[in-house]
Amino acid sequence: MSQLTSVNASPLSGMPVAATVNNHLRTKSTQKTIHRIWFGRGKVLTRQGYYEAALASFDAALQLQPDDHQSWVFRGVALMHLNRYKAALASFNQALELVIDDREVWIFRGAVLTYLNRREEAIQSYQMALNIQQQGTEVCCDYPLWLPPQLQMRVTAPAIA
């Protein structure tokens, strides 16, 4: 029985728990771990359609690592689903400040600009996505799907060699 008691005894017994947790939160590795937890939670919630909760998770992740490109991208996606297009655009712009050559962000940005009726800017974003696409080997299948029909004729698709 005494063995069970010692196994269940808290390793923090005799220490102020709040101070111990705060000390751990100050370390870089722990912040990265907690960031990954918040980010992962946000991704799961986004996929399940809980966009408000996902947004809160991405905001928590960004408080720990404000330079995390993917957190900004997923935050923008959650905001798009909440029809908060101006805030989504700001998130995508922040993601692009961190990583300029992310084709997917340019596509999301184009979609948001389309919803905001800023069609010329949307076309420019889609064109940036195409330019990045042409540098890679992956075929860009999603590009035309993001354009509304009235804009599809104004943008030329890349030639496939």
Tab-separated table of N, CA, C and O in Angstrom, residues 21-142:
chain	number	residue	atom	x	y	z
A	21	VAL	N	4.920	25.474	-12.900
A	21	VAL	CA	4.344	25.548	-14.250
A	21	VAL	C	4.875	26.771	-14.973
A	21	VAL	O	5.274	26.687	-16.137
A	22	ASN	N	4.915	27.909	-14.313
A	22	ASN	CA	5.433	29.119	-14.948
A	22	ASN	C	6.886	28.971	-15.365
A	22	ASN	O	7.283	29.452	-16.423
A	23	ASN	N	7.692	28.305	-14.545
A	23	ASN	CA	9.084	28.069	-14.924
A	23	ASN	C	9.169	27.230	-16.178
A	23	ASN	O	9.984	27.503	-17.062
A	24	HIS	N	8.334	26.212	-16.284
A	24	HIS	CA	8.337	25.370	-17.482
A	24	HIS	C	7.852	26.142	-18.703
A	24	HIS	O	8.358	25.938	-19.804
A	25	LEU	N	6.872	27.001	-18.531
A	25	LEU	CA	6.349	27.774	-19.659
A	25	LEU	C	7.367	28.743	-20.214
A	25	LEU	O	7.297	29.127	-21.367
A	26	ARG	N	8.320	29.120	-19.406
A	26	ARG	CA	9.349	30.061	-19.861
A	26	ARG	C	10.378	29.402	-20.772
A	26	ARG	O	11.077	30.081	-21.495
A	27	THR	N	10.498	28.114	-20.711
A	27	THR	CA	11.494	27.447	-21.549
A	27	THR	C	11.001	27.382	-22.984
A	27	THR	O	9.818	27.214	-23.254
A	28	LYS	N	11.914	27.528	-23.906
A	28	LYS	CA	11.595	27.539	-25.332
A	28	LYS	C	10.987	26.218	-25.793
A	28	LYS	O	10.015	26.209	-26.529
A	29	SER	N	11.529	25.109	-25.346
A	29	SER	CA	11.032	23.815	-25.801
A	29	SER	C	9.609	23.574	-25.326
A	29	SER	O	8.788	23.022	-26.055
A	30	THR	N	9.298	24.004	-24.126
A	30	THR	CA	7.945	23.826	-23.627
A	30	THR	C	6.980	24.724	-24.387
A	30	THR	O	5.871	24.310	-24.702
A	31	GLN	N	7.384	25.929	-24.707
A	31	GLN	CA	6.533	26.818	-25.491
A	31	GLN	C	6.238	26.209	-26.848
A	31	GLN	O	5.111	26.281	-27.328
A	32	LYS	N	7.235	25.601	-27.471
A	32	LYS	CA	7.013	24.952	-28.769
A	32	LYS	C	6.041	23.795	-28.634
A	32	LYS	O	5.177	23.602	-29.487
A	33	THR	N	6.166	23.037	-27.561
A	33	THR	CA	5.264	21.906	-27.341
A	33	THR	C	3.841	22.392	-27.136
A	33	THR	O	2.902	21.858	-27.752
A	34	ILE	N	3.667	23.398	-26.317
A	34	ILE	CA	2.325	23.926	-26.066
A	34	ILE	C	1.768	24.557	-27.344
A	34	ILE	O	0.590	24.407	-27.666
A	35	HIS	N	2.631	25.226	-28.098
A	35	HIS	CA	2.203	25.785	-29.386
A	35	HIS	C	1.682	24.680	-30.296
A	35	HIS	O	0.626	24.813	-30.917
A	36	ARG	N	2.425	23.576	-30.387
A	36	ARG	CA	1.993	22.462	-31.241
A	36	ARG	C	0.655	21.897	-30.779
A	36	ARG	O	-0.169	21.500	-31.596
A	37	ILE	N	0.445	21.859	-29.479
A	37	ILE	CA	-0.829	21.351	-28.949
A	37	ILE	C	-1.974	22.272	-29.368
A	37	ILE	O	-3.003	21.809	-29.864
A	38	TRP	N	-1.802	23.586	-29.181
A	38	TRP	CA	-2.847	24.528	-29.580
A	38	TRP	C	-3.079	24.474	-31.089
A	38	TRP	O	-4.222	24.494	-31.548
A	39	PHE	N	-1.999	24.416	-31.853
A	39	PHE	CA	-2.119	24.366	-33.312
A	39	PHE	C	-2.837	23.094	-33.748
A	39	PHE	O	-3.761	23.136	-34.566
A	40	GLY	N	-2.442	21.963	-33.193
A	40	GLY	CA	-3.089	20.693	-33.534
A	40	GLY	C	-4.554	20.689	-33.161
A	40	GLY	O	-5.400	20.194	-33.922
A	41	ARG	N	-4.860	21.232	-32.005
A	41	ARG	CA	-6.255	21.329	-31.573
A	41	ARG	C	-7.045	22.172	-32.569
A	41	ARG	O	-8.155	21.828	-32.961
A	42	GLY	N	-6.470	23.283	-32.989
A	42	GLY	CA	-7.137	24.158	-33.957
A	42	GLY	C	-7.399	23.465	-35.277
A	42	GLY	O	-8.475	23.623	-35.869
A	43	LYS	N	-6.430	22.691	-35.758
A	43	LYS	CA	-6.617	21.961	-37.018
A	43	LYS	C	-7.763	20.962	-36.910
A	43	LYS	O	-8.600	20.869	-37.806
A	44	VAL	N	-7.795	20.224	-35.804
A	44	VAL	CA	-8.862	19.236	-35.605
A	44	VAL	C	-10.214	19.937	-35.540
A	44	VAL	O	-11.180	19.507	-36.188
A	45	LEU	N	-10.292	21.011	-34.783
A	45	LEU	CA	-11.556	21.737	-34.655
A	45	LEU	C	-12.002	22.327	-35.989
A	45	LEU	O	-13.199	22.351	-36.299
A	46	THR	N	-11.056	22.790	-36.790
A	46	THR	CA	-11.390	23.327	-38.112
A	46	THR	C	-11.991	22.223	-38.975
A	46	THR	O	-13.033	22.414	-39.615
A	47	ARG	N	-11.360	21.077	-38.988
A	47	ARG	CA	-11.860	19.959	-39.795
A	47	ARG	C	-13.239	19.484	-39.330
A	47	ARG	O	-14.008	18.962	-40.118
A	48	GLN	N	-13.531	19.660	-38.047
A	48	GLN	CA	-14.820	19.242	-37.507
A	48	GLN	C	-15.884	20.336	-37.607
A	48	GLN	O	-17.035	20.112	-37.258
A	49	GLY	N	-15.497	21.522	-38.069
A	49	GLY	CA	-16.450	22.597	-38.262
A	49	GLY	C	-16.671	23.496	-37.059
A	49	GLY	O	-17.587	24.314	-37.060
A	50	TYR	N	-15.846	23.390	-36.045
A	50	TYR	CA	-15.941	24.246	-34.866
A	50	TYR	C	-15.004	25.433	-35.037
A	50	TYR	O	-13.945	25.519	-34.416
A	51	TYR	N	-15.406	26.364	-35.875
A	51	TYR	CA	-14.506	27.417	-36.321
A	51	TYR	C	-14.183	28.447	-35.238
A	51	TYR	O	-13.059	28.937	-35.184
A	52	GLU	N	-15.138	28.797	-34.398
A	52	GLU	CA	-14.859	29.742	-33.315
A	52	GLU	C	-13.821	29.165	-32.355
A	52	GLU	O	-12.876	29.845	-31.961
A	53	ALA	N	-14.012	27.904	-31.974
A	53	ALA	CA	-13.061	27.255	-31.065
A	53	ALA	C	-11.706	27.094	-31.744
A	53	ALA	O	-10.659	27.264	-31.101
A	54	ALA	N	-11.712	26.786	-33.036
A	54	ALA	CA	-10.454	26.660	-33.775
A	54	ALA	C	-9.722	27.997	-33.796
A	54	ALA	O	-8.512	28.050	-33.576
A	55	LEU	N	-10.460	29.058	-34.031
A	55	LEU	CA	-9.864	30.390	-34.056
A	55	LEU	C	-9.202	30.717	-32.715
A	55	LEU	O	-8.077	31.219	-32.675
A	56	ALA	N	-9.881	30.391	-31.629
A	56	ALA	CA	-9.303	30.625	-30.301
A	56	ALA	C	-8.020	29.816	-30.115
A	56	ALA	O	-7.045	30.303	-29.527
A	57	SER	N	-7.998	28.601	-30.637
A	57	SER	CA	-6.800	27.762	-30.535
A	57	SER	C	-5.644	28.354	-31.334
A	57	SER	O	-4.507	28.385	-30.861
A	58	PHE	N	-5.930	28.814	-32.552
A	58	PHE	CA	-4.867	29.404	-33.365
A	58	PHE	C	-4.358	30.702	-32.742
A	58	PHE	O	-3.157	30.982	-32.781
A	59	ASP	N	-5.260	31.474	-32.140
A	59	ASP	CA	-4.827	32.688	-31.447
A	59	ASP	C	-3.910	32.346	-30.276
A	59	ASP	O	-2.901	33.019	-30.050
A	60	ALA	N	-4.250	31.286	-29.540
A	60	ALA	CA	-3.396	30.854	-28.420
A	60	ALA	C	-2.036	30.389	-28.939
A	60	ALA	O	-0.996	30.703	-28.351
A	61	ALA	N	-2.040	29.657	-30.049
A	61	ALA	CA	-0.776	29.201	-30.638
A	61	ALA	C	0.073	30.395	-31.075
A	61	ALA	O	1.290	30.408	-30.868
A	62	LEU	N	-0.573	31.393	-31.652
A	62	LEU	CA	0.168	32.559	-32.137
A	62	LEU	C	0.686	33.436	-31.006
A	62	LEU	O	1.682	34.143	-31.182
A	63	GLN	N	0.057	33.383	-29.850
A	63	GLN	CA	0.600	34.107	-28.700
A	63	GLN	C	1.947	33.520	-28.293
A	63	GLN	O	2.829	34.233	-27.849
A	64	LEU	N	2.095	32.210	-28.479
A	64	LEU	CA	3.345	31.552	-28.125
A	64	LEU	C	4.394	31.670	-29.221
A	64	LEU	O	5.578	31.791	-28.945
A	65	GLN	N	3.949	31.581	-30.474
A	65	GLN	CA	4.874	31.676	-31.616
A	65	GLN	C	4.243	32.540	-32.704
A	65	GLN	O	3.642	32.023	-33.650
A	66	PRO	N	4.377	33.855	-32.585
A	66	PRO	CA	3.736	34.745	-33.557
A	66	PRO	C	4.323	34.665	-34.965
A	66	PRO	O	3.711	35.170	-35.901
A	67	ASP	N	5.440	34.009	-35.125
A	67	ASP	CA	6.056	33.892	-36.446
A	67	ASP	C	5.783	32.539	-37.094
A	67	ASP	O	6.447	32.169	-38.061
A	68	ASP	N	4.767	31.825	-36.609
A	68	ASP	CA	4.430	30.525	-37.195
A	68	ASP	C	3.492	30.714	-38.382
A	68	ASP	O	2.311	31.028	-38.228
A	69	HIS	N	4.033	30.528	-39.541
A	69	HIS	CA	3.326	30.703	-40.807
A	69	HIS	C	2.036	29.888	-40.870
A	69	HIS	O	0.969	30.397	-41.217
A	70	GLN	N	2.111	28.596	-40.539
A	70	GLN	CA	0.945	27.719	-40.652
A	70	GLN	C	-0.185	28.129	-39.708
A	70	GLN	O	-1.357	27.984	-40.053
A	71	SER	N	0.137	28.636	-38.545
A	71	SER	CA	-0.917	29.094	-37.635
A	71	SER	C	-1.682	30.267	-38.244
A	71	SER	O	-2.908	30.355	-38.120
A	72	TRP	N	-0.962	31.156	-38.916
A	72	TRP	CA	-1.633	32.270	-39.583
A	72	TRP	C	-2.521	31.775	-40.719
A	72	TRP	O	-3.623	32.282	-40.926
A	73	VAL	N	-2.038	30.777	-41.469
A	73	VAL	CA	-2.824	30.236	-42.580
A	73	VAL	C	-4.112	29.611	-42.055
A	73	VAL	O	-5.218	29.924	-42.527
A	74	PHE	N	-3.994	28.722	-41.077
A	74	PHE	CA	-5.182	28.050	-40.556
A	74	PHE	C	-6.114	29.035	-39.855
A	74	PHE	O	-7.337	28.869	-39.893
A	75	ARG	N	-5.562	30.043	-39.225
A	75	ARG	CA	-6.393	31.085	-38.619
A	75	ARG	C	-7.227	31.754	-39.705
A	75	ARG	O	-8.421	31.994	-39.538
A	76	GLY	N	-6.603	32.062	-40.824
A	76	GLY	CA	-7.321	32.665	-41.945
A	76	GLY	C	-8.419	31.759	-42.482
A	76	GLY	O	-9.516	32.221	-42.813
A	77	VAL	N	-8.143	30.471	-42.554
A	77	VAL	CA	-9.150	29.517	-43.030
A	77	VAL	C	-10.353	29.496	-42.080
A	77	VAL	O	-11.507	29.528	-42.530
A	78	ALA	N	-10.094	29.461	-40.786
A	78	ALA	CA	-11.195	29.474	-39.808
A	78	ALA	C	-12.010	30.757	-39.962
A	78	ALA	O	-13.255	30.720	-39.945
A	79	LEU	N	-11.334	31.875	-40.133
A	79	LEU	CA	-12.031	33.148	-40.309
A	79	LEU	C	-12.848	33.169	-41.598
A	79	LEU	O	-13.947	33.738	-41.633
A	80	MET	N	-12.339	32.559	-42.657
A	80	MET	CA	-13.112	32.461	-43.901
A	80	MET	C	-14.421	31.727	-43.653
A	80	MET	O	-15.474	32.146	-44.126
A	81	HIS	N	-14.341	30.618	-42.935
A	81	HIS	CA	-15.542	29.840	-42.652
A	81	HIS	C	-16.532	30.611	-41.782
A	81	HIS	O	-17.731	30.324	-41.810
A	82	LEU	N	-16.034	31.564	-41.027
A	82	LEU	CA	-16.892	32.397	-40.188
A	82	LEU	C	-17.373	33.648	-40.935
A	82	LEU	O	-18.002	34.527	-40.341
A	83	ASN	N	-17.052	33.717	-42.235
A	83	ASN	CA	-17.418	34.851	-43.088
A	83	ASN	C	-16.818	36.166	-42.589
A	83	ASN	O	-17.377	37.233	-42.812
A	84	ARG	N	-15.681	36.076	-41.950
A	84	ARG	CA	-14.956	37.266	-41.477
A	84	ARG	C	-13.783	37.492	-42.433
A	84	ARG	O	-12.634	37.253	-42.125
A	85	TYR	N	-14.146	37.963	-43.619
A	85	TYR	CA	-13.204	37.999	-44.731
A	85	TYR	C	-12.082	39.014	-44.557
A	85	TYR	O	-10.947	38.738	-44.936
A	86	LYS	N	-12.371	40.175	-43.983
A	86	LYS	CA	-11.302	41.168	-43.790
A	86	LYS	C	-10.256	40.647	-42.805
A	86	LYS	O	-9.060	40.809	-43.026
A	87	ALA	N	-10.719	40.010	-41.743
A	87	ALA	CA	-9.780	39.439	-40.766
A	87	ALA	C	-9.015	38.271	-41.389
A	87	ALA	O	-7.819	38.103	-41.124
A	88	ALA	N	-9.689	37.477	-42.215
A	88	ALA	CA	-9.015	36.367	-42.902
A	88	ALA	C	-7.933	36.905	-43.823
A	88	ALA	O	-6.817	36.371	-43.862
A	89	LEU	N	-8.252	37.966	-44.551
A	89	LEU	CA	-7.260	38.579	-45.443
A	89	LEU	C	-6.043	39.051	-44.652
A	89	LEU	O	-4.903	38.822	-45.074
A	90	ALA	N	-6.271	39.643	-43.504
A	90	ALA	CA	-5.149	40.095	-42.666
A	90	ALA	C	-4.288	38.908	-42.230
A	90	ALA	O	-3.055	39.002	-42.219
A	91	SER	N	-4.923	37.782	-41.884
A	91	SER	CA	-4.161	36.586	-41.497
A	91	SER	C	-3.349	36.044	-42.662
A	91	SER	O	-2.180	35.677	-42.494
A	92	PHE	N	-3.955	35.989	-43.846
A	92	PHE	CA	-3.214	35.495	-45.007
A	92	PHE	C	-2.073	36.436	-45.371
A	92	PHE	O	-0.985	35.980	-45.741
A	93	ASN	N	-2.300	37.732	-45.254
A	93	ASN	CA	-1.224	38.684	-45.516
A	93	ASN	C	-0.068	38.497	-44.529
A	93	ASN	O	1.099	38.579	-44.906
A	94	GLN	N	-0.404	38.233	-43.271
A	94	GLN	CA	0.639	37.988	-42.268
A	94	GLN	C	1.409	36.714	-42.615
A	94	GLN	O	2.637	36.667	-42.496
A	95	ALA	N	0.702	35.679	-43.040
A	95	ALA	CA	1.368	34.435	-43.434
A	95	ALA	C	2.313	34.687	-44.601
A	95	ALA	O	3.429	34.145	-44.636
A	96	LEU	N	1.898	35.527	-45.547
A	96	LEU	CA	2.738	35.819	-46.707
A	96	LEU	C	3.945	36.676	-46.344
A	96	LEU	O	4.965	36.613	-47.022
A	97	GLU	N	3.834	37.462	-45.287
A	97	GLU	CA	5.008	38.199	-44.819
A	97	GLU	C	6.075	37.242	-44.303
A	97	GLU	O	7.262	37.530	-44.388
A	98	LEU	N	5.633	36.109	-43.791
A	98	LEU	CA	6.563	35.121	-43.246
A	98	LEU	C	7.099	34.183	-44.321
A	98	LEU	O	8.271	33.812	-44.304
A	99	VAL	N	6.226	33.746	-45.235
A	99	VAL	CA	6.617	32.836	-46.324
A	99	VAL	C	5.910	33.322	-47.589
A	99	VAL	O	4.718	33.076	-47.777
A	100	ILE	N	6.644	33.982	-48.459
A	100	ILE	CA	6.054	34.632	-49.635
A	100	ILE	C	5.670	33.654	-50.747
A	100	ILE	O	4.795	33.933	-51.553
A	101	ASP	N	6.301	32.491	-50.780
A	101	ASP	CA	6.094	31.592	-51.916
A	101	ASP	C	5.204	30.392	-51.591
A	101	ASP	O	5.376	29.313	-52.150
A	102	ASP	N	4.192	30.591	-50.759
A	102	ASP	CA	3.245	29.533	-50.438
A	102	ASP	C	2.035	29.664	-51.364
A	102	ASP	O	1.197	30.547	-51.193
A	103	ARG	N	1.974	28.792	-52.348
A	103	ARG	CA	0.911	28.843	-53.358
A	103	ARG	C	-0.475	28.768	-52.731
A	103	ARG	O	-1.385	29.487	-53.128
A	104	GLU	N	-0.629	27.920	-51.739
A	104	GLU	CA	-1.934	27.732	-51.113
A	104	GLU	C	-2.434	29.028	-50.464
A	104	GLU	O	-3.616	29.358	-50.554
A	105	VAL	N	-1.552	29.772	-49.831
A	105	VAL	CA	-1.956	31.023	-49.197
A	105	VAL	C	-2.414	32.029	-50.247
A	105	VAL	O	-3.402	32.744	-50.052
A	106	TRP	N	-1.709	32.076	-51.374
A	106	TRP	CA	-2.112	32.981	-52.443
A	106	TRP	C	-3.501	32.603	-52.963
A	106	TRP	O	-4.310	33.483	-53.296
A	107	ILE	N	-3.804	31.307	-53.033
A	107	ILE	CA	-5.132	30.866	-53.479
A	107	ILE	C	-6.186	31.276	-52.449
A	107	ILE	O	-7.243	31.810	-52.811
A	108	PHE	N	-5.925	31.015	-51.175
A	108	PHE	CA	-6.869	31.430	-50.134
A	108	PHE	C	-7.080	32.949	-50.165
A	108	PHE	O	-8.198	33.437	-50.038
A	109	ARG	N	-5.981	33.664	-50.326
A	109	ARG	CA	-6.063	35.127	-50.378
A	109	ARG	C	-6.925	35.569	-51.558
A	109	ARG	O	-7.760	36.465	-51.435
A	110	GLY	N	-6.748	34.924	-52.693
A	110	GLY	CA	-7.578	35.240	-53.859
A	110	GLY	C	-9.051	34.971	-53.604
A	110	GLY	O	-9.922	35.749	-54.005
A	111	ALA	N	-9.343	33.882	-52.922
A	111	ALA	CA	-10.735	33.555	-52.611
A	111	ALA	C	-11.350	34.619	-51.701
A	111	ALA	O	-12.479	35.069	-51.927
A	112	VAL	N	-10.607	35.033	-50.681
A	112	VAL	CA	-11.102	36.059	-49.760
A	112	VAL	C	-11.329	37.371	-50.505
A	112	VAL	O	-12.358	38.035	-50.325
A	113	LEU	N	-10.389	37.739	-51.348
A	113	LEU	CA	-10.551	38.971	-52.112
A	113	LEU	C	-11.751	38.888	-53.050
A	113	LEU	O	-12.440	39.886	-53.283
A	114	THR	N	-12.026	37.709	-53.574
A	114	THR	CA	-13.207	37.516	-54.413
A	114	THR	C	-14.470	37.754	-53.594
A	114	THR	O	-15.391	38.438	-54.034
A	115	TYR	N	-14.517	37.188	-52.375
A	115	TYR	CA	-15.673	37.408	-51.496
A	115	TYR	C	-15.841	38.884	-51.145
A	115	TYR	O	-16.953	39.353	-50.937
A	116	LEU	N	-14.737	39.598	-51.070
A	116	LEU	CA	-14.773	41.028	-50.749
A	116	LEU	C	-15.017	41.890	-51.998
A	116	LEU	O	-14.946	43.118	-51.921
A	117	ASN	N	-15.272	41.252	-53.141
A	117	ASN	CA	-15.503	41.935	-54.416
A	117	ASN	C	-14.315	42.789	-54.848
A	117	ASN	O	-14.477	43.825	-55.480
A	118	ARG	N	-13.138	42.335	-54.508
A	118	ARG	CA	-11.902	42.998	-54.947
A	118	ARG	C	-11.277	42.110	-56.015
A	118	ARG	O	-10.244	41.492	-55.825
A	119	ARG	N	-11.958	42.052	-57.150
A	119	ARG	CA	-11.655	41.077	-58.183
A	119	ARG	C	-10.271	41.229	-58.808
A	119	ARG	O	-9.607	40.241	-59.068
A	120	GLU	N	-9.851	42.455	-59.060
A	120	GLU	CA	-8.530	42.648	-59.673
A	120	GLU	C	-7.422	42.140	-58.755
A	120	GLU	O	-6.483	41.484	-59.193
A	121	GLU	N	-7.546	42.424	-57.458
A	121	GLU	CA	-6.565	41.927	-56.494
A	121	GLU	C	-6.637	40.400	-56.388
A	121	GLU	O	-5.617	39.736	-56.211
A	122	ALA	N	-7.855	39.876	-56.498
A	122	ALA	CA	-8.027	38.419	-56.455
A	122	ALA	C	-7.292	37.782	-57.630
A	122	ALA	O	-6.573	36.786	-57.460
A	123	ILE	N	-7.458	38.364	-58.796
A	123	ILE	CA	-6.780	37.835	-59.983
A	123	ILE	C	-5.266	37.877	-59.790
A	123	ILE	O	-4.559	36.925	-60.125
A	124	GLN	N	-4.758	38.960	-59.210
A	124	GLN	CA	-3.320	39.055	-58.960
A	124	GLN	C	-2.853	37.965	-57.992
A	124	GLN	O	-1.780	37.387	-58.181
A	125	SER	N	-3.663	37.679	-56.979
A	125	SER	CA	-3.297	36.618	-56.038
A	125	SER	C	-3.282	35.256	-56.731
A	125	SER	O	-2.368	34.459	-56.525
A	126	TYR	N	-4.296	35.008	-57.533
A	126	TYR	CA	-4.336	33.745	-58.269
A	126	TYR	C	-3.157	33.642	-59.235
A	126	TYR	O	-2.585	32.576	-59.418
A	127	GLN	N	-2.802	34.766	-59.845
A	127	GLN	CA	-1.657	34.766	-60.765
A	127	GLN	C	-0.369	34.459	-60.011
A	127	GLN	O	0.485	33.723	-60.508
A	128	MET	N	-0.237	34.984	-58.805
A	128	MET	CA	0.932	34.651	-57.978
A	128	MET	C	0.965	33.151	-57.694
A	128	MET	O	2.021	32.524	-57.754
A	129	ALA	N	-0.195	32.577	-57.405
A	129	ALA	CA	-0.264	31.133	-57.166
A	129	ALA	C	0.175	30.373	-58.402
A	129	ALA	O	0.928	29.392	-58.308
A	130	LEU	N	-0.260	30.826	-59.563
A	130	LEU	CA	0.158	30.172	-60.812
A	130	LEU	C	1.648	30.308	-61.043
A	130	LEU	O	2.310	29.373	-61.481
A	131	ASN	N	2.198	31.474	-60.771
A	131	ASN	CA	3.636	31.687	-60.955
A	131	ASN	C	4.439	30.752	-60.065
A	131	ASN	O	5.448	30.189	-60.491
A	132	ILE	N	4.007	30.593	-58.836
A	132	ILE	CA	4.687	29.674	-57.921
A	132	ILE	C	4.508	28.246	-58.403
A	132	ILE	O	5.443	27.461	-58.407
A	133	GLN	N	3.307	27.921	-58.848
A	133	GLN	CA	3.003	26.586	-59.371
A	133	GLN	C	3.930	26.247	-60.516
A	133	GLN	O	4.439	25.144	-60.595
A	134	GLN	N	4.171	27.175	-61.413
A	134	GLN	CA	4.986	26.890	-62.585
A	134	GLN	C	6.423	26.573	-62.219
A	134	GLN	O	7.116	25.917	-62.969
A	135	GLN	N	6.852	27.010	-61.043
A	135	GLN	CA	8.206	26.731	-60.610
A	135	GLN	C	8.341	25.302	-60.098
A	135	GLN	O	9.423	24.764	-60.039
A	136	GLY	N	7.231	24.684	-59.723
A	136	GLY	CA	7.256	23.334	-59.167
A	136	GLY	C	6.856	22.309	-60.209
A	136	GLY	O	6.655	22.615	-61.390
A	137	THR	N	6.723	21.087	-59.765
A	137	THR	CA	6.348	20.010	-60.683
A	137	THR	C	4.910	19.566	-60.473
A	137	THR	O	4.353	18.890	-61.306
A	138	GLU	N	4.314	19.948	-59.354
A	138	GLU	CA	2.947	19.552	-59.049
A	138	GLU	C	1.971	20.315	-59.946
A	138	GLU	O	2.103	21.510	-60.164
A	139	VAL	N	0.985	19.623	-60.478
A	139	VAL	CA	-0.004	20.271	-61.331
A	139	VAL	C	-0.997	21.011	-60.445
A	139	VAL	O	-1.504	20.469	-59.465
A	140	CYS	N	-1.265	22.257	-60.805
A	140	CYS	CA	-2.179	23.092	-60.019
A	140	CYS	C	-3.600	22.845	-60.491
A	140	CYS	O	-4.053	23.423	-61.463
A	141	CYS	N	-4.306	21.947	-59.832
A	141	CYS	CA	-5.678	21.604	-60.208
A	141	CYS	C	-6.691	22.528	-59.551
A	141	CYS	O	-7.774	22.725	-60.075
A	142	ASP	N	-6.381	23.073	-58.403
A	142	ASP	CA	-7.370	23.822	-57.642
A	142	ASP	C	-7.506	25.273	-58.074
A	142	ASP	O	-8.480	25.926	-57.759
